[in-house]
Short mmCIF file of C-alpha atoms and ligand atoms in Angstrom, two decimals:
data_model
loop_
_atom_site.label_atom_id
_atom_site.label_comp_id
_atom_site.label_asym_id
_atom_site.label_seq_id
_atom_site.Cartn_x
_atom_site.Cartn_y
_atom_site.Cartn_z
CA MET A 1 8.86 -12.16 28.41
CA PRO A 2 9.43 -8.46 27.54
CA THR A 3 6.74 -6.11 28.77
CA ALA A 4 4.21 -4.98 26.21
CA GLN A 5 4.99 -1.63 24.62
CA LYS A 6 2.81 1.37 25.34
CA ILE A 7 1.31 2.70 22.13
CA ALA A 8 0.76 6.44 22.08
CA ASN A 9 -0.42 9.10 19.67
CA PHE A 10 1.96 11.75 18.37
CA ILE A 11 0.17 15.09 18.15
CA ALA A 12 1.74 18.56 17.85
CA ASN A 13 5.20 17.02 18.32
CA GLU A 14 4.27 15.43 21.66
CA TRP A 15 3.73 11.80 22.56
CA ARG A 16 0.29 11.68 24.15
CA SER A 17 -1.39 8.76 25.88
CA SER A 18 -4.82 8.13 24.49
CA SER A 19 -7.87 8.48 26.71
CA ALA A 20 -9.37 5.45 24.92
CA ASP A 21 -11.49 3.08 26.93
CA GLN A 22 -10.99 0.26 24.42
CA TYR A 23 -7.77 -1.38 23.23
CA VAL A 24 -6.82 -4.01 20.66
CA ASP A 25 -4.10 -6.55 21.52
CA VAL A 26 -1.11 -6.56 19.21
CA ALA A 27 0.35 -10.05 19.02
CA ASN A 28 3.45 -11.46 17.35
CA PRO A 29 1.87 -13.77 14.71
CA ALA A 30 4.63 -16.37 15.09
CA THR A 31 4.72 -16.61 18.90
CA ALA A 32 1.37 -15.12 20.05
CA GLU A 33 3.36 -12.94 22.48
CA ILE A 34 1.41 -9.76 23.29
CA LEU A 35 3.52 -6.85 22.08
CA GLY A 36 1.26 -3.99 23.02
CA LYS A 37 -2.28 -2.68 23.10
CA THR A 38 -3.52 -0.28 20.46
CA PRO A 39 -5.77 2.43 21.88
CA LEU A 40 -8.95 2.99 19.90
CA SER A 41 -8.57 6.76 20.04
CA PRO A 42 -11.83 8.68 20.45
CA PRO A 43 -12.92 11.44 18.03
CA GLN A 44 -11.55 14.19 20.34
CA GLU A 45 -8.03 12.90 19.69
CA VAL A 46 -8.56 12.99 15.92
CA ASP A 47 -9.79 16.54 16.46
CA GLN A 48 -6.64 17.43 18.42
CA ALA A 49 -4.48 16.06 15.59
CA ALA A 50 -6.55 17.89 12.94
CA GLN A 51 -6.30 21.13 14.90
CA ALA A 52 -2.55 20.77 15.36
CA ALA A 53 -2.17 20.08 11.64
CA SER A 54 -4.45 23.03 10.71
CA GLN A 55 -2.46 25.39 12.92
CA ALA A 56 0.82 24.20 11.41
CA PHE A 57 -0.39 24.53 7.82
CA PRO A 58 -0.05 28.29 7.06
CA GLU A 59 3.59 28.43 8.15
CA TRP A 60 4.49 25.07 6.58
CA ARG A 61 2.88 26.07 3.31
CA ARG A 62 4.95 29.27 3.27
CA THR A 63 8.17 27.33 3.87
CA PRO A 64 9.92 27.01 0.49
CA ALA A 65 9.75 23.52 -1.00
CA THR A 66 13.55 23.40 -1.05
CA GLU A 67 13.51 23.87 2.74
CA ARG A 68 10.64 21.47 3.31
CA VAL A 69 12.54 18.64 1.66
CA GLN A 70 15.51 19.16 3.99
CA TYR A 71 13.42 17.41 6.67
CA LEU A 72 12.91 14.50 4.28
CA PHE A 73 16.65 14.25 3.63
CA LYS A 74 17.13 14.02 7.41
CA LEU A 75 14.39 11.43 7.67
CA LYS A 76 15.96 9.35 4.90
CA ASN A 77 19.26 9.28 6.80
CA LEU A 78 17.54 8.33 10.05
CA LEU A 79 15.58 5.56 8.32
CA GLU A 80 18.87 4.20 6.91
CA GLU A 81 20.52 4.32 10.34
CA HIS A 82 17.61 2.43 11.91
CA PHE A 83 16.95 0.20 8.89
CA GLU A 84 17.65 -3.15 10.57
CA GLU A 85 15.65 -2.29 13.69
CA LEU A 86 12.65 -1.12 11.65
CA ALA A 87 12.71 -4.26 9.51
CA ARG A 88 12.86 -6.43 12.65
CA THR A 89 9.87 -4.57 14.10
CA ILE A 90 7.90 -5.27 10.91
CA THR A 91 8.72 -8.99 11.14
CA ILE A 92 7.84 -9.13 14.82
CA GLU A 93 4.44 -7.47 14.50
CA CYS A 94 3.43 -8.52 10.98
CA GLY A 95 5.04 -11.94 10.50
CA LYS A 96 6.85 -11.59 7.17
CA THR A 97 10.47 -12.71 6.87
CA LEU A 98 13.28 -10.31 7.69
CA ASP A 99 14.31 -10.13 4.02
CA GLU A 100 10.75 -9.27 3.04
CA ALA A 101 10.62 -6.63 5.78
CA LYS A 102 13.90 -5.14 4.52
CA GLY A 103 12.44 -5.00 0.99
CA GLU A 104 9.44 -3.17 2.43
CA MET A 105 11.57 -0.58 4.26
CA ARG A 106 13.73 -0.10 1.14
CA ARG A 107 10.64 0.87 -0.86
CA ALA A 108 9.50 3.18 1.95
CA ILE A 109 12.85 4.98 1.80
CA GLU A 110 12.71 5.19 -2.00
CA ASN A 111 9.47 7.13 -1.64
CA VAL A 112 11.18 9.60 0.69
CA GLU A 113 14.00 9.97 -1.85
CA THR A 114 11.57 10.54 -4.71
CA ALA A 115 9.62 13.13 -2.73
CA CYS A 116 12.89 15.02 -2.19
CA GLY A 117 12.52 15.97 -5.89
CA ILE A 118 9.29 17.89 -5.17
CA PRO A 119 10.74 21.32 -6.01
CA LEU A 120 10.89 20.10 -9.61
CA MET A 121 7.75 17.94 -9.52
CA VAL A 122 5.54 20.70 -8.19
CA LEU A 123 6.38 23.20 -10.91
CA GLY A 124 3.40 24.90 -12.50
CA SER A 125 3.16 26.25 -16.05
CA PHE A 126 3.08 29.69 -17.61
CA SER A 127 1.96 30.85 -21.03
CA GLU A 128 2.86 34.37 -22.13
CA ASP A 129 0.68 36.45 -24.50
CA ILE A 130 -2.26 34.10 -24.90
CA ALA A 131 -3.69 37.39 -26.26
CA PRO A 132 -1.58 40.58 -26.54
CA GLY A 133 -0.48 41.54 -23.03
CA ILE A 134 -2.37 38.68 -21.40
CA ASP A 135 -0.55 35.85 -19.60
CA GLU A 136 -2.02 32.70 -18.12
CA MET A 137 -0.44 30.39 -15.56
CA MET A 138 -1.18 27.34 -13.49
CA ILE A 139 0.16 27.17 -9.94
CA ARG A 140 0.07 24.08 -7.74
CA GLN A 141 -0.91 24.82 -4.14
CA PRO A 142 -1.21 22.42 -1.20
CA LEU A 143 -4.63 21.36 0.05
CA GLY A 144 -4.23 21.75 3.82
CA VAL A 145 -4.55 18.76 6.16
CA ALA A 146 -4.51 15.25 4.68
CA ALA A 147 -4.61 11.77 6.25
CA VAL A 148 -3.77 8.16 5.47
CA ILE A 149 -5.60 5.07 6.75
CA ALA A 150 -3.29 2.08 6.38
CA PRO A 151 -3.71 -1.74 6.28
CA PHE A 152 -1.84 -4.38 8.30
CA ASN A 153 0.27 -6.01 5.62
CA PHE A 154 2.89 -3.27 5.02
CA PRO A 155 3.16 -1.35 8.30
CA GLY A 156 6.35 0.42 7.22
CA MET A 157 5.86 1.08 3.53
CA ILE A 158 2.27 2.04 2.83
CA PRO A 159 2.10 5.38 4.71
CA PHE A 160 5.19 6.34 2.67
CA TRP A 161 3.26 6.01 -0.62
CA PHE A 162 1.57 9.24 0.50
CA MET A 163 3.08 11.08 3.48
CA PRO A 164 6.44 12.23 2.01
CA TYR A 165 4.67 13.72 -1.03
CA ALA A 166 1.94 15.34 1.05
CA LEU A 167 4.51 17.01 3.31
CA ALA A 168 6.86 18.02 0.52
CA CYS A 169 3.94 19.61 -1.37
CA GLY A 170 3.23 21.78 1.71
CA ASN A 171 0.36 19.88 3.35
CA THR A 172 0.25 18.82 6.98
CA TYR A 173 -0.54 15.23 7.83
CA ILE A 174 -2.16 12.56 10.00
CA VAL A 175 -1.27 8.85 9.87
CA LYS A 176 -3.72 6.22 11.15
CA PRO A 177 -1.91 2.84 11.08
CA SER A 178 -3.69 -0.50 11.20
CA GLU A 179 -4.65 -1.25 14.79
CA ARG A 180 -3.10 -4.70 14.29
CA VAL A 181 0.44 -3.42 13.54
CA PRO A 182 0.99 -0.04 15.24
CA LEU A 183 4.59 -0.59 16.42
CA THR A 184 6.52 0.26 13.25
CA MET A 185 4.92 3.72 13.06
CA GLN A 186 5.75 4.31 16.76
CA LYS A 187 9.41 3.88 15.80
CA ILE A 188 9.10 5.90 12.59
CA PHE A 189 7.43 8.82 14.36
CA ALA A 190 10.21 8.79 16.96
CA LEU A 191 12.56 9.36 13.99
CA ILE A 192 10.28 12.02 12.47
CA ALA A 193 10.48 13.83 15.83
CA GLN A 194 14.28 13.82 15.53
CA THR A 195 14.17 15.60 12.15
CA GLY A 196 12.96 18.77 13.89
CA LEU A 197 9.87 18.95 11.69
CA PRO A 198 7.80 21.90 12.98
CA ARG A 199 5.08 21.22 15.55
CA GLY A 200 1.88 19.74 14.11
CA VAL A 201 3.18 19.08 10.58
CA ALA A 202 3.06 15.26 10.96
CA ASN A 203 0.76 13.56 13.47
CA LEU A 204 -0.06 9.97 14.42
CA VAL A 205 -3.41 8.76 15.73
CA ASN A 206 -4.06 5.11 16.55
CA GLY A 207 -7.40 3.41 16.38
CA ALA A 208 -9.82 1.49 14.21
CA ARG A 209 -13.27 2.03 12.77
CA ASP A 210 -14.54 4.91 14.97
CA THR A 211 -11.22 6.71 14.71
CA VAL A 212 -11.49 6.39 10.92
CA ASP A 213 -15.03 7.78 10.95
CA ALA A 214 -13.81 10.77 12.95
CA ILE A 215 -11.18 11.39 10.25
CA LEU A 216 -13.73 11.04 7.44
CA ASP A 217 -16.12 13.47 9.12
CA HIS A 218 -13.61 16.06 10.29
CA PRO A 219 -14.18 19.32 8.40
CA ALA A 220 -10.52 20.38 8.55
CA ILE A 221 -9.24 17.24 6.82
CA ARG A 222 -9.27 17.89 3.08
CA ALA A 223 -7.98 14.61 1.64
CA VAL A 224 -7.92 10.94 2.57
CA SER A 225 -5.70 8.17 1.21
CA MET A 226 -6.64 4.65 2.23
CA VAL A 227 -5.35 1.17 1.52
CA GLY A 228 -7.24 -1.93 2.65
CA SER A 229 -9.97 -4.37 1.69
CA THR A 230 -12.46 -3.46 -1.04
CA PRO A 231 -15.62 -3.15 1.11
CA VAL A 232 -13.83 -0.76 3.49
CA ALA A 233 -12.19 1.12 0.59
CA ARG A 234 -15.59 1.59 -1.05
CA TYR A 235 -17.08 2.81 2.24
CA ILE A 236 -14.24 5.25 2.96
CA TYR A 237 -14.34 6.61 -0.58
CA ALA A 238 -18.11 7.21 -0.43
CA ARG A 239 -18.07 8.80 3.04
CA SER A 240 -15.09 11.03 2.17
CA ALA A 241 -16.80 12.15 -1.04
CA ALA A 242 -20.07 12.83 0.80
CA ASN A 243 -18.08 15.11 3.10
CA GLY A 244 -16.50 16.93 0.17
CA LYS A 245 -13.01 15.45 0.56
CA ARG A 246 -10.59 14.23 -2.02
CA ALA A 247 -10.14 10.49 -1.66
CA GLN A 248 -8.01 7.74 -3.14
CA CYS A 249 -8.77 4.27 -1.81
CA GLN A 250 -6.84 1.16 -2.81
CA GLY A 251 -8.81 -2.03 -2.30
CA GLY A 252 -8.37 -5.79 -2.44
CA ALA A 253 -7.38 -8.05 -5.30
CA LYS A 254 -7.71 -11.42 -6.97
CA ASN A 255 -4.70 -11.68 -9.26
CA LEU A 256 -4.45 -14.12 -12.15
CA ILE A 257 -1.27 -15.03 -13.98
CA VAL A 258 -1.06 -16.88 -17.28
CA VAL A 259 1.56 -19.54 -18.07
CA MET A 260 2.01 -20.14 -21.81
CA PRO A 261 3.44 -23.42 -23.16
CA ASP A 262 6.59 -21.60 -24.35
CA ALA A 263 7.39 -20.16 -20.89
CA ASP A 264 10.73 -20.90 -19.24
CA MET A 265 9.29 -23.33 -16.70
CA ASP A 266 12.10 -23.12 -14.10
CA MET A 267 12.05 -19.36 -13.96
CA THR A 268 8.24 -19.23 -14.07
CA THR A 269 7.89 -21.65 -11.18
CA ARG A 270 10.40 -19.77 -9.04
CA VAL A 271 8.75 -16.44 -9.73
CA VAL A 272 5.17 -17.67 -9.26
CA ALA A 273 6.07 -19.44 -5.99
CA ASP A 274 7.51 -16.18 -4.65
CA SER A 275 4.52 -14.23 -5.90
CA ALA A 276 1.93 -16.62 -4.45
CA PHE A 277 3.63 -17.54 -1.16
CA GLY A 278 5.79 -14.47 -0.42
CA SER A 279 4.57 -12.63 2.71
CA ALA A 280 2.36 -15.73 3.21
CA GLY A 281 0.20 -14.52 0.31
CA GLN A 282 -0.78 -11.39 2.24
CA ARG A 283 0.02 -8.93 -0.53
CA CYS A 284 -2.42 -7.17 -2.83
CA LEU A 285 -0.06 -8.04 -5.70
CA ALA A 286 0.20 -11.74 -4.78
CA THR A 287 -0.64 -14.34 -7.40
CA SER A 288 -3.88 -16.02 -6.46
CA LEU A 289 -4.75 -18.05 -9.56
CA ALA A 290 -2.43 -19.47 -12.23
CA VAL A 291 -4.00 -20.19 -15.61
CA THR A 292 -2.01 -22.71 -17.66
CA VAL A 293 -2.46 -22.69 -21.41
CA GLY A 294 -2.20 -25.86 -23.57
CA GLU A 295 0.87 -27.95 -22.85
CA ALA A 296 2.01 -25.81 -19.92
CA ARG A 297 -0.41 -27.66 -17.66
CA GLN A 298 1.44 -30.70 -16.45
CA ALA A 299 4.94 -29.29 -16.20
CA PHE A 300 3.81 -26.20 -14.31
CA SER A 301 1.45 -28.06 -12.01
CA GLU A 302 4.15 -30.55 -10.97
CA ALA A 303 6.83 -27.90 -10.54
CA ILE A 304 4.69 -25.48 -8.49
CA CYS A 305 3.47 -28.28 -6.18
CA ASP A 306 7.07 -29.25 -5.60
CA ALA A 307 8.04 -25.62 -4.89
CA ALA A 308 5.10 -25.28 -2.48
CA GLN A 309 6.13 -28.38 -0.55
CA ARG A 310 9.76 -27.31 -0.33
CA ARG A 311 9.14 -23.79 0.94
CA VAL A 312 10.65 -23.31 4.40
CA VAL A 313 7.99 -22.02 6.80
CA GLY A 314 8.82 -20.59 10.21
CA TYR A 315 9.53 -17.51 12.29
CA GLY A 316 10.58 -14.69 9.98
CA LEU A 317 13.53 -13.69 12.19
CA GLU A 318 15.18 -17.09 11.80
CA PRO A 319 17.73 -17.54 9.02
CA GLY A 320 16.66 -19.66 6.06
CA VAL A 321 12.94 -19.14 6.65
CA GLU A 322 11.15 -18.33 3.37
CA MET A 323 7.61 -17.81 4.62
CA GLY A 324 6.21 -16.58 7.93
CA PRO A 325 2.79 -16.92 9.59
CA VAL A 326 -0.42 -15.12 8.65
CA ILE A 327 -1.49 -12.16 10.74
CA SER A 328 -3.95 -13.70 13.22
CA PRO A 329 -5.63 -16.92 14.36
CA GLN A 330 -8.85 -15.59 12.75
CA SER A 331 -7.04 -15.15 9.46
CA LYS A 332 -5.61 -18.68 9.68
CA ALA A 333 -9.09 -20.09 10.36
CA ARG A 334 -10.58 -18.09 7.45
CA ILE A 335 -7.87 -19.28 5.02
CA GLU A 336 -8.27 -22.90 6.11
CA ALA A 337 -12.05 -22.59 5.68
CA MET A 338 -11.50 -21.25 2.14
CA ILE A 339 -9.32 -24.27 1.31
CA ALA A 340 -12.11 -26.53 2.63
CA SER A 341 -14.75 -24.72 0.60
CA GLY A 342 -12.52 -25.01 -2.49
CA ALA A 343 -12.41 -28.77 -1.97
CA GLN A 344 -16.17 -28.84 -1.44
CA GLU A 345 -16.86 -26.99 -4.65
CA GLY A 346 -14.74 -29.47 -6.62
CA ALA A 347 -11.13 -28.26 -6.62
CA SER A 348 -8.50 -30.93 -5.93
CA VAL A 349 -6.23 -30.19 -2.97
CA LEU A 350 -2.84 -30.92 -4.54
CA VAL A 351 -0.79 -29.52 -1.66
CA ASP A 352 -2.61 -29.01 1.63
CA GLY A 353 -1.21 -26.38 4.00
CA ARG A 354 -3.84 -26.76 6.71
CA GLY A 355 -2.96 -27.78 10.22
CA ALA A 356 0.63 -26.56 9.92
CA ARG A 357 2.82 -26.82 13.00
CA VAL A 358 6.22 -25.24 13.32
CA PRO A 359 8.32 -26.78 16.12
CA GLY A 360 9.06 -24.20 18.79
CA TYR A 361 6.25 -21.93 17.52
CA GLU A 362 3.18 -23.97 18.35
CA GLN A 363 1.13 -20.83 19.05
CA GLY A 364 1.94 -19.28 15.63
CA ASN A 365 -0.66 -18.67 12.92
CA PHE A 366 1.03 -20.84 10.33
CA VAL A 367 -0.61 -22.03 7.12
CA ARG A 368 1.74 -23.86 4.77
CA PRO A 369 1.72 -23.15 1.00
CA THR A 370 -1.34 -24.71 -0.57
CA VAL A 371 -2.10 -25.59 -4.20
CA LEU A 372 -5.64 -26.24 -5.41
CA GLY A 373 -6.04 -27.84 -8.86
CA ASP A 374 -8.93 -27.42 -11.30
CA VAL A 375 -10.50 -24.50 -9.48
CA PRO A 376 -14.13 -24.26 -10.66
CA LEU A 377 -14.86 -21.06 -12.60
CA GLY A 378 -17.15 -18.64 -10.81
CA GLY A 379 -16.83 -20.46 -7.44
CA GLU A 380 -15.59 -19.01 -4.14
CA VAL A 381 -11.92 -19.79 -4.71
CA PHE A 382 -12.16 -18.27 -8.19
CA LYS A 383 -13.61 -14.95 -7.11
CA THR A 384 -12.85 -14.33 -3.41
CA GLU A 385 -9.64 -12.72 -2.18
CA ILE A 386 -8.08 -15.33 0.16
CA PHE A 387 -5.11 -13.24 1.36
CA GLY A 388 -3.15 -16.31 2.36
CA PRO A 389 -0.61 -18.70 0.80
CA VAL A 390 -3.11 -20.46 -1.46
CA LEU A 391 -2.59 -20.81 -5.21
CA GLY A 392 -5.42 -22.06 -7.43
CA LEU A 393 -4.76 -23.66 -10.82
CA ILE A 394 -7.03 -23.41 -13.84
CA HIS A 395 -6.39 -24.90 -17.27
CA VAL A 396 -7.46 -23.55 -20.68
CA GLU A 397 -6.43 -24.30 -24.26
CA HIS A 398 -5.90 -20.79 -25.66
CA LEU A 399 -4.67 -17.36 -24.63
CA ASP A 400 -8.11 -16.00 -25.64
CA GLU A 401 -9.76 -17.99 -22.86
CA ALA A 402 -7.06 -17.04 -20.37
CA LEU A 403 -7.57 -13.34 -21.10
CA LYS A 404 -11.32 -13.75 -20.68
CA LEU A 405 -10.76 -15.21 -17.22
CA VAL A 406 -8.37 -12.41 -16.26
CA ASN A 407 -10.89 -9.80 -17.37
CA SER A 408 -13.87 -11.53 -15.77
CA GLN A 409 -12.59 -10.69 -12.26
CA GLU A 410 -14.22 -7.82 -10.42
CA TYR A 411 -10.77 -6.73 -9.21
CA GLY A 412 -8.02 -5.33 -11.43
CA ASN A 413 -4.86 -4.99 -9.39
CA MET A 414 -2.29 -7.16 -11.14
CA SER A 415 -1.90 -9.75 -13.86
CA CYS A 416 1.13 -11.44 -15.44
CA ILE A 417 2.03 -13.54 -18.45
CA PHE A 418 4.94 -15.97 -18.69
CA THR A 419 5.96 -16.59 -22.30
CA SER A 420 8.84 -16.31 -24.75
CA SER A 421 6.50 -15.01 -27.46
CA GLY A 422 6.59 -11.25 -28.00
CA GLN A 423 3.22 -11.46 -29.76
CA ALA A 424 1.50 -13.15 -26.82
CA ALA A 425 3.13 -10.75 -24.36
CA ARG A 426 2.17 -7.67 -26.37
CA ARG A 427 -1.42 -8.85 -26.70
CA PHE A 428 -1.61 -9.57 -22.98
CA ARG A 429 -0.15 -6.21 -21.99
CA TYR A 430 -2.64 -4.51 -24.29
CA GLU A 431 -5.80 -6.42 -23.37
CA ALA A 432 -5.48 -7.42 -19.69
CA ASP A 433 -7.71 -5.24 -17.49
CA ALA A 434 -5.38 -4.66 -14.55
CA GLY A 435 -3.44 -1.68 -13.29
CA ASN A 436 -0.13 -3.56 -12.84
CA ILE A 437 1.11 -5.97 -15.51
CA GLY A 438 4.07 -8.36 -15.38
CA VAL A 439 5.74 -10.05 -18.32
CA ASN A 440 7.98 -12.91 -17.16
CA ILE A 441 8.12 -11.33 -13.73
CA GLY A 442 5.88 -11.24 -10.66
CA VAL A 443 4.78 -7.69 -9.91
CA ALA A 444 6.35 -6.18 -6.82
CA ALA A 445 5.29 -2.76 -5.54
CA PRO A 446 6.18 -0.36 -8.38
CA MET A 447 9.21 1.88 -7.98
CA ALA A 448 8.42 5.09 -6.11
CA PHE A 449 8.50 7.26 -9.23
CA PHE A 450 5.69 5.23 -10.84
CA PRO A 451 2.10 5.33 -9.60
CA PHE A 452 0.85 2.36 -7.60
CA SER A 453 -1.94 1.62 -10.00
CA GLY A 454 -5.05 -0.52 -9.54
CA TRP A 455 -8.21 -0.80 -11.60
CA LYS A 456 -11.85 -1.80 -11.21
CA GLN A 457 -12.80 -2.79 -7.63
CA SER A 458 -9.14 -2.57 -6.58
CA PHE A 459 -9.12 1.22 -6.65
CA PHE A 460 -11.53 4.08 -6.03
CA GLY A 461 -10.39 7.54 -7.05
CA VAL A 462 -8.28 9.13 -9.77
CA PRO A 463 -4.61 9.91 -9.09
CA HIS A 464 -2.86 7.01 -7.35
CA GLY A 465 -0.18 7.05 -4.66
CA GLN A 466 3.56 7.65 -5.34
CA GLY A 467 5.41 9.85 -7.81
CA MET A 468 3.67 12.45 -9.94
CA ASP A 469 0.24 10.98 -9.16
CA ALA A 470 0.81 11.81 -5.50
CA VAL A 471 1.83 15.35 -6.42
CA GLN A 472 -1.43 15.72 -8.33
CA PHE A 473 -3.43 14.32 -5.42
CA PHE A 474 -1.79 16.53 -2.79
CA THR A 475 -1.99 19.79 -4.72
CA GLN A 476 -4.80 21.84 -6.17
CA GLU A 477 -4.31 23.69 -9.42
CA LYS A 478 -4.91 27.40 -9.49
CA VAL A 479 -5.18 29.01 -12.92
CA VAL A 480 -4.37 32.71 -13.01
CA ILE A 481 -4.92 35.04 -15.94
CA GLU A 482 -3.33 38.51 -15.95
CA ARG A 483 -3.55 41.52 -18.26
CA TRP A 484 -0.59 43.90 -18.50
CA PRO A 485 -1.36 46.33 -21.37
CA LYS A 486 1.63 47.40 -23.48
CA GLU A 487 1.13 51.07 -22.58
CA TRP A 488 1.56 50.24 -18.88
CA THR A 489 4.67 48.08 -19.16
CA ARG A 490 6.39 50.55 -21.53
CA LYS A 491 6.36 53.18 -18.74
CA PHE A 492 9.22 51.35 -17.00
P1 LIG B 501 -8.97 -3.54 6.26
O1 LIG B 501 -9.86 -3.05 5.18
O2 LIG B 501 -9.53 -4.45 7.28
O3 LIG B 501 -8.36 -2.30 7.09
C1 LIG B 501 -7.70 -1.23 6.45
C2 LIG B 501 -7.82 0.01 7.32
O4 LIG B 501 -9.20 0.40 7.41
C3 LIG B 501 -7.33 -0.18 8.76
O5 LIG B 501 -6.62 0.98 9.15
C4 LIG B 501 -8.60 -0.34 9.57
O6 LIG B 501 -8.48 0.18 10.88
C5 LIG B 501 -9.62 0.45 8.78
N1 LIG B 501 -10.97 -0.14 8.84
C6 LIG B 501 -11.27 -1.46 8.85
N2 LIG B 501 -12.61 -1.63 8.88
C7 LIG B 501 -13.15 -0.40 8.87
C8 LIG B 501 -14.49 0.08 8.87
N3 LIG B 501 -15.52 -0.75 8.87
N4 LIG B 501 -14.68 1.41 8.85
C9 LIG B 501 -13.65 2.27 8.82
N5 LIG B 501 -12.36 1.87 8.81
C10 LIG B 501 -12.11 0.55 8.83
O7 LIG B 501 -7.69 -4.19 5.53
P2 LIG B 501 -6.52 -5.07 6.15
O8 LIG B 501 -7.04 -6.41 6.52
O9 LIG B 501 -5.78 -4.28 7.17
O10 LIG B 501 -5.55 -5.21 4.88
C11 LIG B 501 -5.69 -6.23 3.92
C12 LIG B 501 -6.44 -5.74 2.70
O11 LIG B 501 -5.76 -4.62 2.14
C13 LIG B 501 -6.50 -6.77 1.59
O12 LIG B 501 -7.78 -6.77 1.03
C14 LIG B 501 -5.47 -6.29 0.59
O13 LIG B 501 -5.69 -6.69 -0.74
C15 LIG B 501 -5.60 -4.80 0.74
N6 LIG B 501 -4.41 -4.12 0.28
C16 LIG B 501 -4.49 -3.46 -0.91
C17 LIG B 501 -3.37 -2.83 -1.42
C18 LIG B 501 -3.44 -2.09 -2.72
O14 LIG B 501 -2.48 -1.42 -3.04
N7 LIG B 501 -4.51 -2.20 -3.49
C19 LIG B 501 -2.16 -2.87 -0.70
C20 LIG B 501 -2.12 -3.55 0.52
C21 LIG B 501 -3.26 -4.18 1.01
#
């Protein structure tokens, strides 16, 4: 068995061992092999990172944006060179299949590429002669030190929704990965070190709750981006705001999709199966409930149960595997308990993924795809985020009722409609209360030049991550008014 990897912090361009007295085991979710131990870094180490980032800020800010992005071009090339290895690391620590991990790294790189356009994106505005001889302008300036607190399910991609934009805009940065999946960022920071980025511009601190609190309370950290579950997102947003920081916190989800009777059933089934069971359902854009309308019921229910049963479950590094394990034994137990409580509250267990065993991987946290029929409205399965490969079915007679169900959820991350009717699709796009909408397609993470939206209890803040929203978040606007009387300028 390979020896567990040492997990260190990267502060002021040095790898530093943490002085933590507590560690969290990092285990491969398919094999239970211990891969490393995440140090729960104490507040002094957050302080060291914040100080290094503060010291780096004045010089980094003064570096022209065109020069700053040269480091991102280098990083993009290094990420491409190490693409396969990074994707494998994601599979090994997080459980998703290698293809899914490659998709994740591709989107991470696309964010680096988009941020390379910062010199254009960060342009201000200028208005001459708002009154005779008086000009007014708006300049975008960086904030200072910013930080991201990331979840377990996309160890490679999520910090890239924020970090490349923050750096390109002239901020300095701290990444706090999920304590459950710290290995991918160890590799990525080794590549960041190779870009020659000046000392202290990008820093990495590992840890969990107390490390996060130290970030939220640190006076030098001006802005916090966070992605994770809704209760934690709400907490981080409130504590950041109480400390006068900018915050954007992306929370959990409970995503409904609607299948109309005129949908192309083969395509819909394929897409919904990928959306519900891809990454073992551990995606904030995963389909959680499918609402069939009118005659769609029987055909869709039969087809999706068949797709669920046929999905190939196993170790994500093995060829042909379509779905990996969930992150931890606790997660597996929680998901299986949710399936049981669904059955107790009256749902029918059409495909039961509990008690899954994958030969050769008996220690893995596998839950097979599960389909629950006739999910009772307002019950646990209807309203609670399961974050596992469990799809609930609900039947209604009209699109009106389906839209009501979509909009009754406290979350608002994603919703989709499958139909060949332009009228139904247009109405759905217009009326569904969710930040990401799909029409005949499951929603994947939006392209890097669009914001990663989210509404209601799925997002706390104003500008989102990625693209121009990130530029807005990582810059502050300065409005300058100047008077240059005619008599003065005529002298020259
Ligand atoms: P989590 O909320 O448990 O952890 C997220 C981060 O917060 C981690 O870095 C963790 O160390 C930290 N944290 C956890 N508890 C904390 C506490 N009490 N105080 C301070 N910090 C704390 O989330 P997770 O289980 O890692 O990720 C899964 C969740 O993330 C799901 O709910 C999923 O929907 C959500 N998610 C949302 C999006 C989105 O874009 N909206 C994307 C991915 C994941």
